[in-house]
Coordinates of C-alpha atoms in Angstrom, one line a residue:
Chain A
M1 CA 150.3 110.5 184.0
A2 CA 151.3 113.8 184.9
T3 CA 149.2 116.8 183.7
E4 CA 151.8 119.1 183.1
S5 CA 154.0 118.5 180.3
A6 CA 157.9 118.0 181.0
A7 CA 160.2 120.8 180.5
V8 CA 162.8 119.2 178.5
E9 CA 163.3 116.0 175.9
F10 CA 166.4 113.9 175.4
R11 CA 168.4 113.3 172.3
I12 CA 169.9 109.8 172.3
D13 CA 173.4 109.8 170.1
R14 CA 173.9 105.8 169.8
R15 CA 177.2 106.4 167.8
S16 CA 179.0 109.0 170.4
G17 CA 180.6 106.6 172.4
V18 CA 179.0 107.9 175.6
A19 CA 177.1 105.8 177.7
T20 CA 173.4 106.4 177.0
Y21 CA 172.7 107.2 180.6
L22 CA 175.5 109.6 180.7
Q23 CA 174.2 111.5 177.7
I24 CA 170.8 111.9 179.7
V25 CA 172.8 113.0 182.8
Q26 CA 174.5 115.5 180.6
Q27 CA 172.0 116.9 178.5
T28 CA 169.9 117.5 181.8
K29 CA 173.3 119.3 183.4
Q30 CA 173.5 121.4 180.1
A31 CA 169.7 122.3 180.3
L32 CA 170.4 123.7 184.1
R33 CA 173.3 125.7 183.3
L34 CA 171.5 127.3 180.2
G35 CA 168.5 127.9 182.4
V36 CA 166.2 125.7 180.2
L37 CA 165.6 123.6 183.4
E38 CA 164.5 125.6 186.5
P39 CA 164.1 124.3 190.0
G40 CA 160.5 122.8 190.2
D41 CA 160.3 122.0 186.8
R42 CA 159.3 118.2 185.9
L43 CA 161.7 116.0 184.0
P44 CA 160.0 113.4 181.6
T45 CA 159.0 110.3 183.1
A46 CA 160.9 107.3 182.2
R47 CA 158.0 106.1 180.1
E48 CA 158.2 109.4 178.0
V49 CA 161.5 109.1 177.4
V50 CA 161.7 105.6 176.2
E51 CA 158.7 105.8 173.9
A52 CA 160.5 108.7 172.2
T53 CA 163.8 107.3 172.3
A54 CA 163.4 103.7 172.1
I55 CA 165.7 102.9 174.8
N56 CA 165.4 100.8 177.9
P57 CA 163.6 102.4 181.1
N58 CA 166.5 101.2 183.5
T59 CA 168.9 103.2 181.6
V60 CA 166.5 106.5 182.1
L61 CA 166.1 105.5 185.9
K62 CA 169.8 105.0 186.1
A63 CA 170.6 108.6 185.0
Y64 CA 167.7 110.0 187.1
R65 CA 169.5 108.2 190.0
E66 CA 172.6 109.7 189.3
L67 CA 171.0 113.4 189.3
E68 CA 169.2 112.4 192.4
R69 CA 172.6 111.6 194.2
E70 CA 174.1 114.6 193.3
G71 CA 171.4 116.5 194.7
L72 CA 170.1 118.0 191.3
V73 CA 166.7 116.5 191.3
E74 CA 164.4 114.8 193.7
A75 CA 161.8 111.9 192.8
R76 CA 158.4 112.4 194.6
R77 CA 156.2 109.5 194.8
G78 CA 153.6 108.9 191.9
L79 CA 154.4 112.3 190.8
G80 CA 157.6 112.4 188.9
T81 CA 161.1 113.7 188.9
F82 CA 161.7 117.2 189.8
V83 CA 164.5 119.8 189.6
R84 CA 165.7 121.0 192.9
R85 CA 168.7 123.3 191.9
T86 CA 170.4 125.0 189.3
L87 CA 174.1 124.4 188.3
G88 CA 176.8 126.7 187.8
G89 CA 177.9 129.4 190.2
A90 CA 176.3 132.4 188.8
P91 CA 172.9 131.7 187.1
D92 CA 172.8 134.8 184.9
A93 CA 176.5 134.3 183.7
T94 CA 175.4 132.2 180.8
A95 CA 172.2 134.8 179.8
A96 CA 172.7 136.4 176.3
D97 CA 174.1 139.6 177.6
A98 CA 176.1 138.4 180.5
P99 CA 179.5 140.0 180.6
L100 CA 181.4 136.8 180.9
R101 CA 179.6 135.7 177.6
T102 CA 179.9 139.2 175.9
E103 CA 183.8 138.8 176.7
L104 CA 184.0 135.6 175.4
A105 CA 182.2 136.5 172.2
D106 CA 184.8 138.9 171.7
W107 CA 187.6 136.6 172.2
A108 CA 186.1 134.0 169.7
R109 CA 186.3 136.7 166.9
R110 CA 189.4 137.9 167.6
A111 CA 190.7 134.0 167.4
R112 CA 188.7 134.0 164.1
A113 CA 190.4 137.3 162.7
A114 CA 193.8 135.7 163.7
G115 CA 193.1 132.8 161.5
L116 CA 192.4 129.9 163.9
E117 CA 190.1 127.2 162.6
K118 CA 187.2 126.2 164.9
D119 CA 189.0 123.2 166.0
D120 CA 192.0 125.0 166.9
V121 CA 189.9 127.3 169.2
G122 CA 188.3 124.4 170.9
A123 CA 191.5 122.8 171.6
L124 CA 192.9 126.0 173.0
F125 CA 189.8 126.5 174.8
T126 CA 190.0 123.0 176.5
A127 CA 193.5 123.3 177.1
V128 CA 192.9 126.7 179.3
L129 CA 189.9 125.2 181.0
D130 CA 192.0 122.3 181.9
S131 CA 194.7 124.2 183.3
T132 CA 192.4 126.3 185.3
Y133 CA 190.5 124.1 186.8
S134 CA 192.7 121.4 187.7
T135 CA 194.5 123.8 189.8
N136 CA 191.7 124.0 192.5
G137 CA 190.2 121.0 191.8
T138 CA 186.4 122.0 192.7
D139 CA 184.6 120.6 189.8
P140 CA 182.1 118.2 191.1
V141 CA 180.7 117.7 187.9
G142 CA 183.4 116.4 185.9
R143 CA 183.9 113.7 188.7
S144 CA 181.4 111.0 187.6
H145 CA 182.5 111.3 184.0
K146 CA 185.6 108.9 184.3
G147 CA 185.6 105.5 183.4
D148 CA 181.9 105.6 182.3
Q149 CA 182.6 106.9 179.0
K150 CA 181.5 103.4 177.4
R151 CA 179.0 100.7 177.9
Chain B
M1 CA 160.3 92.7 189.3
T2 CA 162.0 90.0 191.8
G3 CA 160.4 87.0 190.2
V4 CA 161.8 84.8 187.5
A5 CA 160.5 84.8 184.3
I6 CA 162.1 81.9 182.6
E7 CA 164.3 79.3 184.1
A8 CA 165.8 76.3 182.2
H9 CA 167.7 73.5 183.4
G10 CA 169.4 71.1 181.1
L11 CA 167.0 71.8 178.3
G12 CA 167.3 69.7 175.2
K13 CA 165.4 69.6 172.2
T14 CA 166.2 67.3 169.1
Y15 CA 164.1 67.9 165.7
G16 CA 163.9 64.4 163.4
R17 CA 164.6 61.0 164.2
R18 CA 166.3 59.9 167.4
G19 CA 170.0 59.3 167.0
G20 CA 170.1 61.1 163.2
G21 CA 168.0 64.0 164.5
H22 CA 169.2 67.5 164.5
R23 CA 170.1 68.8 168.1
A24 CA 168.9 72.2 168.2
L25 CA 169.2 73.0 171.9
H26 CA 171.5 70.7 174.5
D27 CA 171.9 71.1 177.9
C28 CA 170.9 74.7 177.9
S29 CA 170.7 76.2 181.4
F30 CA 169.8 79.9 182.3
R31 CA 167.6 82.0 184.2
L32 CA 165.8 85.1 182.9
P33 CA 164.8 87.6 186.0
A34 CA 161.3 89.1 185.7
G35 CA 161.0 92.7 184.4
R36 CA 164.0 92.4 182.1
V37 CA 164.2 93.3 178.2
C38 CA 166.5 90.8 176.9
A39 CA 168.3 90.1 174.0
L40 CA 168.3 86.8 172.5
V41 CA 171.1 87.0 170.0
G42 CA 173.0 83.8 168.3
P43 CA 173.9 83.2 164.8
N44 CA 171.2 81.4 162.2
G45 CA 170.3 77.9 163.6
A46 CA 171.5 78.5 167.0
G47 CA 168.5 77.3 168.9
K48 CA 167.0 81.1 169.3
S49 CA 163.5 80.0 167.6
T50 CA 163.5 76.7 169.6
L51 CA 163.7 78.0 173.0
L52 CA 161.3 80.5 171.9
N53 CA 158.5 77.9 170.9
L54 CA 159.5 76.0 174.2
A55 CA 159.1 79.0 176.4
A56 CA 155.2 79.8 174.5
G57 CA 154.3 76.2 175.2
L58 CA 154.0 75.3 171.6
D59 CA 156.7 72.8 171.9
R60 CA 157.8 70.0 174.7
P61 CA 161.1 70.0 175.6
G62 CA 163.2 66.6 174.9
A63 CA 165.2 66.9 177.9
G64 CA 165.8 69.0 180.7
S65 CA 162.9 71.2 182.5
L66 CA 161.6 75.1 181.5
A67 CA 159.6 76.8 184.0
V68 CA 157.7 79.9 182.4
L69 CA 156.2 82.5 185.1
G70 CA 156.6 80.0 187.7
S71 CA 154.7 77.2 186.1
T72 CA 156.7 74.5 184.6
E73 CA 153.8 74.0 182.1
P74 CA 154.1 76.7 179.9
A75 CA 151.0 76.2 178.1
A76 CA 149.1 76.5 181.3
V77 CA 150.1 80.3 181.6
R78 CA 149.5 81.1 177.9
D79 CA 147.1 83.6 178.5
R80 CA 149.8 85.4 180.4
I81 CA 152.2 85.6 177.5
A82 CA 152.3 86.9 174.1
Y83 CA 154.2 85.3 171.4
V84 CA 155.1 86.8 168.0
A85 CA 156.8 84.2 166.0
Q86 CA 159.1 84.7 163.3
D87 CA 156.6 84.3 160.3
K88 CA 153.8 86.6 162.2
P89 CA 150.9 84.0 161.9
L90 CA 147.8 85.8 161.7
Y91 CA 144.3 85.0 159.5
P92 CA 144.8 85.9 156.2
Q93 CA 141.5 86.4 155.2
L94 CA 140.2 88.3 158.2
T95 CA 140.4 92.1 157.7
V96 CA 142.6 94.4 160.4
A97 CA 139.8 95.3 162.1
D98 CA 138.5 91.8 162.5
T99 CA 141.9 90.9 163.7
L100 CA 141.5 93.3 166.6
W101 CA 138.3 92.4 167.4
A102 CA 139.3 88.5 167.6
G103 CA 142.1 89.9 169.9
A104 CA 139.5 91.5 172.4
E105 CA 137.6 88.4 172.1
L106 CA 140.3 86.0 172.7
N107 CA 141.7 87.7 175.8
P108 CA 138.7 88.6 178.0
G109 CA 139.3 90.8 180.8
R110 CA 143.0 91.6 179.9
W111 CA 142.6 93.3 176.3
D112 CA 143.7 96.8 176.0
R113 CA 141.6 98.2 173.1
A114 CA 143.3 101.7 173.3
T115 CA 147.0 100.0 173.1
A116 CA 146.2 97.5 170.3
D117 CA 144.3 100.6 168.3
R118 CA 147.5 102.9 168.9
I119 CA 149.9 100.3 167.8
A120 CA 147.9 99.3 164.7
G121 CA 148.0 103.3 164.1
T122 CA 147.4 103.9 160.5
L123 CA 146.6 100.2 159.2
P124 CA 143.6 100.4 156.9
R125 CA 140.7 98.7 159.0
T126 CA 139.1 97.0 156.2
A127 CA 141.9 95.8 154.7
R128 CA 142.4 91.7 154.6
V129 CA 145.7 90.6 156.3
R130 CA 146.8 88.6 153.2
T131 CA 147.1 92.4 151.5
L132 CA 149.1 93.8 154.2
S133 CA 153.0 94.3 153.4
G134 CA 155.3 92.0 155.8
G135 CA 156.3 95.3 157.9
Q136 CA 152.3 95.7 158.2
R137 CA 151.9 92.4 159.3
T138 CA 154.4 92.9 161.9
R139 CA 152.9 96.2 163.1
L140 CA 149.1 94.1 163.7
A141 CA 150.9 91.0 165.5
L142 CA 152.7 93.6 167.7
A143 CA 149.4 95.3 168.2
L144 CA 147.9 92.2 169.3
A145 CA 150.5 91.2 171.2
L146 CA 150.4 94.3 173.2
G147 CA 146.7 94.7 173.3
K148 CA 147.0 91.4 175.2
R149 CA 148.6 93.2 178.1
P150 CA 151.1 90.0 178.8
E151 CA 153.5 89.3 181.8
L152 CA 156.2 87.7 179.2
M153 CA 156.3 88.9 175.3
L154 CA 158.2 86.8 173.4
L155 CA 159.1 88.2 170.0
D156 CA 161.0 86.3 167.5
E157 CA 162.8 88.7 164.9
P158 CA 160.0 91.3 165.2
M159 CA 162.1 94.1 163.7
A160 CA 163.1 92.5 160.5
D161 CA 160.4 93.7 158.3
L162 CA 160.2 97.2 159.5
D163 CA 161.4 100.4 158.3
P164 CA 163.7 102.7 160.4
L165 CA 160.8 104.6 161.3
A166 CA 158.5 101.9 162.3
R167 CA 161.4 100.0 164.0
H168 CA 161.9 103.2 166.2
E169 CA 158.2 103.7 166.9
L170 CA 157.5 100.3 167.9
M171 CA 160.4 99.8 169.7
G172 CA 159.4 102.9 171.7
A173 CA 156.0 101.7 172.2
L174 CA 157.5 98.1 173.7
M175 CA 159.8 100.2 175.9
A176 CA 157.1 102.2 177.2
E177 CA 155.1 99.4 177.8
T178 CA 157.8 97.5 180.2
A179 CA 158.5 101.1 181.7
E180 CA 154.7 101.2 182.9
H181 CA 154.0 97.6 183.8
G182 CA 157.2 95.8 184.4
T183 CA 156.7 93.4 181.3
T184 CA 159.4 91.1 180.7
I185 CA 160.5 91.3 176.8
V186 CA 162.6 88.7 175.2
M187 CA 163.6 89.7 171.5
S188 CA 165.5 87.5 169.0
S189 CA 167.7 88.6 166.3
H190 CA 171.1 88.0 164.9
I191 CA 171.5 91.2 164.1
L192 CA 172.9 92.5 167.8
T193 CA 172.7 96.3 167.0
E194 CA 169.1 96.2 166.3
L195 CA 168.5 95.6 169.9
E196 CA 171.2 97.3 171.6
G197 CA 170.2 100.1 173.7
A198 CA 167.0 98.6 173.9
C199 CA 167.9 95.6 176.0
D200 CA 169.5 95.4 179.5
Y201 CA 169.8 91.8 179.5
L202 CA 171.6 89.3 177.2
L203 CA 171.4 85.9 176.1
F204 CA 173.9 84.6 173.4
V205 CA 172.7 81.2 172.0
D206 CA 175.1 79.4 170.0
G207 CA 175.2 75.9 168.8
G208 CA 172.1 74.6 171.1
R209 CA 173.4 76.3 174.7
V210 CA 173.4 79.7 176.3
R211 CA 177.1 80.9 176.0
L212 CA 176.8 84.2 177.5
G213 CA 173.9 85.3 180.0
G214 CA 173.0 88.1 182.2
E215 CA 173.2 92.1 182.5
A216 CA 174.3 93.4 179.2
E217 CA 176.4 95.7 181.2
D218 CA 178.4 93.2 183.8
I219 CA 178.8 90.8 180.8
V220 CA 180.6 93.6 178.9
D221 CA 182.4 94.7 182.0
A222 CA 183.8 91.3 182.7
H223 CA 185.9 91.3 179.4
A224 CA 188.5 93.6 178.5
L225 CA 190.6 94.3 175.0
L226 CA 194.3 93.7 175.7
T227 CA 196.8 95.2 173.3
G228 CA 200.8 95.0 174.1
Q229 CA 204.0 93.2 173.5
A230 CA 203.3 89.5 173.1
R231 CA 203.5 88.1 176.3
D232 CA 201.5 85.5 178.9
L233 CA 198.0 86.2 179.3
A234 CA 197.7 84.5 182.5
P235 CA 195.7 84.6 184.6
H236 CA 193.0 85.9 182.4
T237 CA 190.8 83.4 180.3
V238 CA 191.4 84.3 176.7
V239 CA 188.5 84.4 174.6
E240 CA 190.4 85.0 171.2
S241 CA 193.9 86.5 170.6
R242 CA 195.9 87.4 167.6
T243 CA 199.4 88.2 167.1
T244 CA 201.0 90.5 164.6
G245 CA 204.8 91.2 164.4
R246 CA 205.3 91.5 168.1
Q247 CA 202.3 92.7 168.9
L248 CA 199.5 90.8 170.8
T249 CA 195.6 91.7 170.6
A250 CA 193.6 89.8 173.0
L251 CA 190.1 89.7 174.2
V252 CA 190.3 88.2 177.3
R253 CA 187.5 87.3 180.2
K254 CA 189.1 89.2 183.3
E255 CA 190.3 87.0 186.4
G256 CA 191.6 89.7 188.8
P257 CA 193.4 93.2 188.0
V258 CA 194.7 93.7 184.8
D259 CA 198.3 94.9 184.6
T260 CA 197.8 98.2 182.9
A261 CA 201.7 98.8 182.8
A262 CA 202.4 95.8 180.5
W263 CA 198.7 96.3 178.5
A264 CA 196.8 99.5 176.7
V265 CA 193.3 98.1 178.0
T266 CA 190.3 99.1 176.1
Q267 CA 186.7 97.8 177.2
P268 CA 185.1 95.8 174.1
S269 CA 181.6 96.9 172.6
L270 CA 179.2 94.0 172.9
E271 CA 179.2 93.4 169.4
E272 CA 182.9 92.9 169.6
L273 CA 182.6 90.6 172.5
L274 CA 179.8 88.7 170.4
L275 CA 181.9 88.4 167.2
A276 CA 185.0 87.2 169.5
H277 CA 183.1 84.3 170.9
L278 CA 181.4 83.2 167.6
R279 CA 185.1 83.1 166.2
S280 CA 186.1 80.8 169.5
P281 CA 183.6 78.2 170.0
D282 CA 185.7 77.0 172.8
A283 CA 185.6 79.8 174.8
P284 CA 184.0 78.9 178.5
P285 CA 180.2 80.2 178.9
L286 CA 179.9 83.0 181.0
L287 CA 176.6 83.3 183.2
T288 CA 176.1 86.3 185.9
P289 CA 174.4 85.3 189.1
S290 CA 171.4 86.5 188.4
A291 CA 171.5 84.3 185.0
S292 CA 172.6 81.1 186.5
A293 CA 169.7 78.7 186.6
G294 CA 169.6 77.0 190.2
V295 CA 172.0 74.5 191.6
R296 CA 173.0 73.2 188.2
A297 CA 174.7 76.2 187.0
E298 CA 178.2 76.0 185.9
G299 CA 180.7 78.5 184.7
V300 CA 179.8 81.1 187.1
S301 CA 182.1 83.9 187.5
A302 CA 181.4 87.9 187.5

């Protein structure tokens, strides 16, 4: 098999209600956003994933096809599946000391000080996020999630 | 991966005296494409073990025909099949090491020693089989089955004796085997959740026939759970319905688009689907196109 070890591993939560292949897609995207995965990195082979998670190999291949369709990874015959590009407009925006992150951390502290529970903050954040991003409709990431929540 | 692993036409098997015997399988028709991981599920006494026995060539059908790996004589292709029966038959007086050695001797040219050793794992090699626990015996039986490097694995209740950790590990080993070699795997269980996630194909056997067969995803997609004010459910095929006051809850097989203005629609889980069918023995069978055996297939829709 491949000589170099894969850059990430997947956690499958069977009770989450999210289709298994979608969990792999989402975790890969999350890793891309956080810079855990970079262009050139190899994703684990289907064999490696199923040996660790005991899920069906076709589920892994379906997830990789989806990632490939979105142009995030590419399959190289006999070598494996490799990351083509990162996600997120500004790659540095998620770094620990990035200005946006610092501001958000400040805001979260103020919300807590104002007596908001974690769930309240989550709901508030989601609501603002939804209204902000629905106005320009340029989120290519969210599209594939519809109607796929359960298997 | 384009071939057919198992194909049955009007398969029947009766145990005991003619006329007064027990019909384990009756007019059972289906097809299992090669390379699939298939959950063979159904209640106790549904005919699961009988079906596996016939596919392994250990018994002959009383009626109909059965082709396994392209051969109408399953016993003739036994060297390409691994069968782990429910009671994990092994030689009790042999040691673990003897058993693995016998596996190598009995499968010349195919034996994969590394895989067999890896699956046997920490089993004490000098221990006699009769001193092993049920779970350890299962592990050894699976080591033999995987070491044989078969094209078709028939596993009858393979996970029943295993603790959760061993179950996860061995299921992972089976999935790795099929990922690498395209091995077709049939696993029976009466507990679906044990197999969900690992299997992409389903054969639901009940009363000696296949009631649901095909890609697990497609079978689920063909159904819907409807909730709303009690009214006519046509044109959909009702598998099960329940009325509470004015509210009707129904599990239907979709025949055309569902009126989402009239019904709250959710997708049932595979388990809900099987339970509904178990409670409704008269629901018509559903075989997806890939699971329909040749020309005699009936009740096909998708």
